[in-house]
C-alpha positions as semicolon CSV with decimal commas, in nm:
position;residue;x (nm);y (nm);z (nm)
1;M;-0,211;7,494;-8,580
2;S;-0,080;7,644;-8,257
3;S;-0,122;7,315;-8,073
4;A;0,051;7,123;-8,353
5;L;0,345;7,365;-8,361
6;A;0,379;7,360;-7,983
7;V;0,452;6,985;-7,985
8;G;0,680;7,002;-8,289
9;W;0,451;6,885;-8,571
10;L;0,631;7,111;-8,819
11;E;0,519;6,929;-9,134
12;T;0,151;6,949;-9,036
13;V;0,167;7,322;-8,961
14;V;0,348;7,409;-9,284
15;K;0,097;7,208;-9,490
16;L;-0,193;7,383;-9,321
17;L;-0,036;7,724;-9,376
18;R;0,007;7,654;-9,744
19;L;-0,354;7,546;-9,767
20;H;-0,457;7,884;-9,627
21;G;-0,744;8,060;-9,801
22;S;-0,526;8,357;-9,895
23;Y;-0,365;8,143;-10,165
24;R;-0,673;8,159;-10,386
25;F;-0,565;8,305;-10,720
26;D;-0,851;8,555;-10,741
27;Q;-0,734;8,710;-10,413
28;L;-0,359;8,732;-10,476
29;S;-0,356;9,099;-10,572
30;S;-0,566;9,217;-10,277
31;R;-0,397;8,996;-10,017
32;E;-0,037;9,005;-10,129
33;T;0,095;9,120;-9,790
34;E;-0,102;8,852;-9,610
35;N;0,031;8,586;-9,847
36;G;0,386;8,706;-9,788
37;L;0,349;8,687;-9,410
38;V;0,199;8,338;-9,428
39;E;0,486;8,221;-9,647
40;A;0,746;8,388;-9,422
41;V;0,613;8,206;-9,115
42;A;0,596;7,877;-9,307
43;V;0,959;7,913;-9,419
44;L;1,079;7,992;-9,066
45;I;0,899;7,686;-8,930
46;S;1,049;7,465;-9,202
47;K;1,399;7,596;-9,117
48;M;1,381;7,522;-8,744
49;P;1,725;7,398;-8,624
50;R;1,730;7,036;-8,506
51;M;2,020;6,884;-8,314
52;R;2,039;6,539;-8,471
53;P;2,252;6,358;-8,732
54;S;1,986;6,345;-9,003
55;L;1,616;6,363;-9,085
56;R;1,391;6,167;-9,315
57;E;1,325;6,330;-9,651
58;D;0,968;6,423;-9,559
59;N;1,068;6,580;-9,224
60;L;1,128;6,953;-9,195
61;G;1,406;7,132;-9,011
62;E;1,779;7,181;-9,051
63;C;2,010;6,930;-8,881
64;Y;2,319;7,013;-8,676
65;K;2,542;6,740;-8,538
66;T;2,732;6,943;-8,276
67;K;2,601;7,162;-7,997
68;P;2,805;7,474;-8,090
69;D;2,673;7,467;-8,447
70;F;2,322;7,408;-8,321
71;M;2,344;7,699;-8,076
72;K;2,464;7,939;-8,349
73;A;2,188;7,829;-8,584
74;W;1,930;7,857;-8,306
75;E;2,028;8,215;-8,219
76;K;2,023;8,314;-8,587
77;W;1,682;8,152;-8,633
78;R;1,536;8,325;-8,328
79;T;1,675;8,659;-8,450
80;Q;1,496;8,613;-8,783
81;I;1,171;8,537;-8,600
82;S;1,209;8,849;-8,382
83;K;1,269;9,065;-8,691
84;L;0,955;8,929;-8,855
85;D;0,760;8,989;-8,533
86;C;0,863;9,356;-8,538
87;S;0,803;9,402;-8,911
88;S;0,586;9,688;-9,034
89;Y;0,410;9,451;-9,273
90;W;0,176;9,345;-8,994
91;L;0,012;9,689;-9,010
92;Q;-0,067;9,627;-9,377
93;C;-0,231;9,288;-9,308
94;D;-0,605;9,361;-9,308
95;H;-0,725;9,008;-9,226
96;R;-0,746;9,006;-8,846
97;Q;-0,777;8,628;-8,795
98;T;-0,478;8,555;-9,016
99;R;-0,272;8,825;-8,848
100;E;-0,352;8,703;-8,498
101;G;-0,300;8,339;-8,591
102;L;0,041;8,403;-8,744
103;K;0,142;8,619;-8,448
104;N;0,046;8,333;-8,220
105;L;0,271;8,094;-8,414
106;I;0,557;8,342;-8,388
107;Q;0,514;8,368;-8,012
108;I;0,530;7,989;-7,987
109;M;0,859;7,984;-8,178
110;L;0,987;8,264;-7,953
111;G;0,904;8,051;-7,648
112;N;0,634;8,267;-7,489
113;P;0,532;8,064;-7,178
114;T;0,173;8,194;-7,170
115;V;0,109;8,118;-7,536
116;L;0,269;7,773;-7,501
117;S;0,049;7,698;-7,201
118;N;-0,264;7,805;-7,391
119;A;-0,167;7,595;-7,694
120;T;-0,106;7,271;-7,504
121;F;-0,360;7,032;-7,353
122;N;-0,170;6,858;-7,072
123;W;0,161;6,880;-6,885
124;M;0,327;6,636;-7,124
125;E;0,254;6,856;-7,426
126;L;0,366;7,161;-7,226
127;F;0,688;6,982;-7,130
128;I;0,758;6,900;-7,497
129;S;0,693;7,261;-7,598
130;H;0,931;7,390;-7,329
131;F;1,194;7,143;-7,444
132;L;1,155;7,262;-7,804
133;Y;1,123;7,637;-7,765
134;I;1,232;7,750;-7,416
135;R;1,509;7,509;-7,314
136;P;1,644;7,360;-7,640
137;F;1,991;7,319;-7,487
138;T;1,868;7,109;-7,192
139;A;2,100;6,815;-7,120
140;G;2,067;6,548;-6,854
141;L;1,767;6,372;-6,708
142;E;1,779;6,574;-6,386
143;S;1,707;6,900;-6,569
144;M;1,432;6,733;-6,770
145;H;1,275;6,591;-6,455
146;N;1,269;6,934;-6,287
147;S;1,114;7,087;-6,597
148;A;0,851;6,810;-6,611
149;Q;0,755;6,871;-6,248
150;K;0,712;7,244;-6,314
151;C;0,490;7,168;-6,612
152;M;0,280;6,938;-6,393
153;Q;0,225;7,225;-6,152
154;V;0,107;7,448;-6,437
155;K;-0,119;7,183;-6,588
156;P;-0,219;6,929;-6,320
157;V;-0,417;6,628;-6,438
158;S;-0,722;6,486;-6,262
159;I;-0,699;6,146;-6,435
160;S;-0,344;6,018;-6,471
161;H;-0,257;5,843;-6,796
162;K;-0,051;5,525;-6,756
163;L;0,233;5,676;-6,962
164;F;0,270;5,980;-6,735
165;G;0,392;5,785;-6,433
166;L;0,629;5,583;-6,652
167;I;0,781;5,892;-6,812
168;L;0,828;6,062;-6,474
169;G;1,003;5,750;-6,347
170;I;1,235;5,750;-6,649
171;L;1,315;6,121;-6,615
172;G;1,374;6,077;-6,243
173;E;1,603;5,778;-6,308
174;N;1,398;5,579;-6,059
175;T;1,425;5,213;-6,158
176;E;1,175;5,094;-5,897
177;V;0,908;5,337;-6,016
178;V;0,961;5,240;-6,381
179;L;0,927;4,869;-6,300
180;A;0,617;4,931;-6,087
181;E;0,450;5,138;-6,362
182;C;0,535;4,881;-6,630
183;S;0,400;4,600;-6,413
184;R;0,081;4,789;-6,330
185;S;-0,001;4,927;-6,673
186;F;0,164;4,707;-6,935
187;G;0,192;4,341;-7,024
188;P;0,473;4,085;-6,977
189;W;0,637;4,181;-7,309
190;M;0,702;4,532;-7,175
191;M;0,839;4,395;-6,850
192;A;1,078;4,157;-7,027
193;H;1,219;4,429;-7,254
194;A;1,209;4,730;-7,023
195;V;1,479;4,565;-6,814
196;E;1,720;4,576;-7,109
197;L;1,666;4,950;-7,148
198;L;1,694;5,022;-6,776
199;T;2,033;4,851;-6,742
200;A;2,185;5,047;-7,031
201;G;2,423;5,304;-6,882
202;S;2,296;5,274;-6,526
203;T;2,513;5,094;-6,270
204;H;2,245;5,118;-5,999
205;A;1,979;4,965;-6,224
206;E;2,217;4,692;-6,338
207;I;2,295;4,589;-5,980
208;L;1,928;4,601;-5,879
209;L;1,802;4,397;-6,173
210;H;2,086;4,143;-6,192
211;E;2,105;4,070;-5,820
212;E;1,975;3,723;-5,730
213;H;1,693;3,707;-5,473
214;S;1,620;3,408;-5,253
215;K;1,253;3,511;-5,236
216;L;1,234;3,472;-5,613
217;G;1,378;3,123;-5,611
218;G;1,736;3,239;-5,651
219;V;1,676;3,426;-5,976
220;S;1,720;3,795;-6,054
221;I;1,439;4,039;-6,137
222;E;1,558;4,041;-6,496
223;E;1,541;3,663;-6,526
224;L;1,204;3,649;-6,351
225;H;1,035;3,877;-6,604
226;R;1,188;3,687;-6,895
227;L;1,061;3,360;-6,750
228;V;0,711;3,505;-6,709
229;Y;0,705;3,627;-7,069
230;A;0,844;3,293;-7,193
231;Q;0,562;3,116;-7,008
232;V;0,307;3,333;-7,187
233;L;0,466;3,248;-7,521
234;S;0,483;2,877;-7,436
235;S;0,112;2,856;-7,370
236;H;0,012;2,924;-7,730
237;A;0,061;2,699;-8,034
238;L;0,161;2,991;-8,256
239;T;0,424;3,142;-8,025
240;W;0,586;2,854;-7,835
241;Q;0,878;2,848;-8,081
242;I;0,977;3,202;-7,969
243;A;0,997;3,107;-7,601
244;P;1,343;2,938;-7,628
245;I;1,498;3,276;-7,717
246;Y;1,407;3,402;-7,370
247;L;1,450;3,077;-7,180
248;T;1,809;3,024;-7,298
249;S;1,900;3,371;-7,167
250;C;1,786;3,269;-6,816
251;I;2,087;3,106;-6,648
252;K;1,917;2,962;-6,339
253;Q;1,590;2,807;-6,452
254;G;1,568;2,868;-6,825
255;I;1,717;2,543;-6,957
256;G;1,505;2,328;-6,726
257;L;1,188;2,500;-6,840
258;L;1,300;2,472;-7,202
259;E;1,340;2,095;-7,158
260;N;0,986;2,070;-7,019
261;L;0,854;2,280;-7,309
262;L;1,019;2,059;-7,572
263;Y;0,909;1,734;-7,406
264;K;0,548;1,857;-7,403
265;Q;0,539;1,902;-7,780
266;P;0,356;1,617;-7,962
267;V;0,619;1,406;-8,142
268;Q;0,361;1,245;-8,371
269;H;0,326;1,573;-8,567
270;S;0,611;1,594;-8,816
271;Q;0,626;1,975;-8,844
272;I;0,633;2,024;-8,467
273;L;0,892;1,749;-8,433
274;L;1,118;1,912;-8,693
275;K;1,086;2,246;-8,513
276;S;1,179;2,085;-8,180
277;I;1,485;1,918;-8,337
278;E;1,586;2,251;-8,494
279;I;1,566;2,423;-8,154
280;C;1,774;2,146;-7,993
281;R;2,044;2,180;-8,256
282;L;2,041;2,560;-8,241
283;Y;2,100;2,563;-7,865
284;E;2,316;2,248;-7,857
285;L;2,069;2,044;-7,652
286;D;2,199;1,706;-7,768
287;T;2,053;1,500;-7,481
288;I;1,705;1,644;-7,528
289;N;1,735;1,591;-7,902
290;S;1,821;1,223;-7,852
291;N;1,535;1,175;-7,606
292;I;1,285;1,336;-7,845
293;M;1,405;1,113;-8,130
294;R;1,370;0,806;-7,906
295;L;1,018;0,913;-7,809
296;R;0,936;0,954;-8,178
297;A;1,072;0,606;-8,255
298;E;0,875;0,452;-7,970
299;T;0,559;0,628;-8,084
300;V;0,604;0,506;-8,440
301;R;0,676;0,150;-8,322
302;Y;0,374;0,153;-8,090
303;K;0,154;0,279;-8,370
304;A;0,290;0,012;-8,607
305;E;0,221;-0,259;-8,347
306;R;-0,133;-0,130;-8,303
307;V;-0,190;-0,144;-8,678
308;E;-0,039;-0,493;-8,699
309;Q;-0,259;-0,619;-8,414
310;E;-0,565;-0,470;-8,578
311;Q;-0,481;-0,644;-8,903
312;W;-0,435;-0,976;-8,723
313;R;-0,773;-0,939;-8,555
314;K;-0,937;-0,874;-8,890
315;L;-0,769;-1,179;-9,042
316;E;-0,874;-1,397;-8,751
317;A;-1,228;-1,266;-8,776
318;E;-1,237;-1,340;-9,149
319;E;-1,096;-1,693;-9,099
320;G;-1,338;-1,762;-8,819
321;G;-1,629;-1,670;-9,044
322;H;-1,542;-1,940;-9,309
323;P;-1,630;-2,312;-9,259
């Protein structure tokens, strides 16, 4: 339960508390104080202030939309936890394991660094616990990055998970690191869509990713990754229809590659032909549409001529067989 609470799994912790053995009806009279303490901790956890517009119905916590309201609620909540921690009822709780477990949960909510460190497995979990219980008013990626680095010093990892490097790059606002981690650890889908997220609100990232490079054939990094992902989509019969979405967003080379993709589709298959025509109309590719229709007509005419020739050969063979 301590580990779950440390990373903010409030619903899980409250459910486990209310499944506690002290709720057996034959024990209610002898463990009334213990039951009360369990319920008090469960209620405090369920009332944890959350700075967000709203929560789903099954999520616990109380929402506050503005920072001043959140800060007031947070101080009030922490005061209630401190009062419970100093309560004389703990002396009346005879069940040692329950008493120590509940005290541990209280120390997590109070932001005790040692208890948080013991309750978390890696620096990422420790970072989340610090963000929740020690520095809930943290704003800005720079502060988060510094906190993450401190957590890494407390809990260094021998084997780095692929997400760790990516998250550090994001917190450090290092576009090059984020791209390198995405390229090394994730597929072309991630590369094509990570660019959209990186350019949001970052002038440096926007310039870096939109700048055209002669080494890349005159395209930008953003367009390059979209082209790569479009090529992956184009190579499969079930996904080629999605590729035009990405190709039409590539100014330099996208339309040319889209033309090649459409011309490669077999015009003798009616469903594929209709899909190609639909794509041409959607993106106003009138010339390609006309060419595809002409290819279809030529294919049909060629097939009809083949059938006609075959029929003539059969007739000639039949006539040649009669005296």
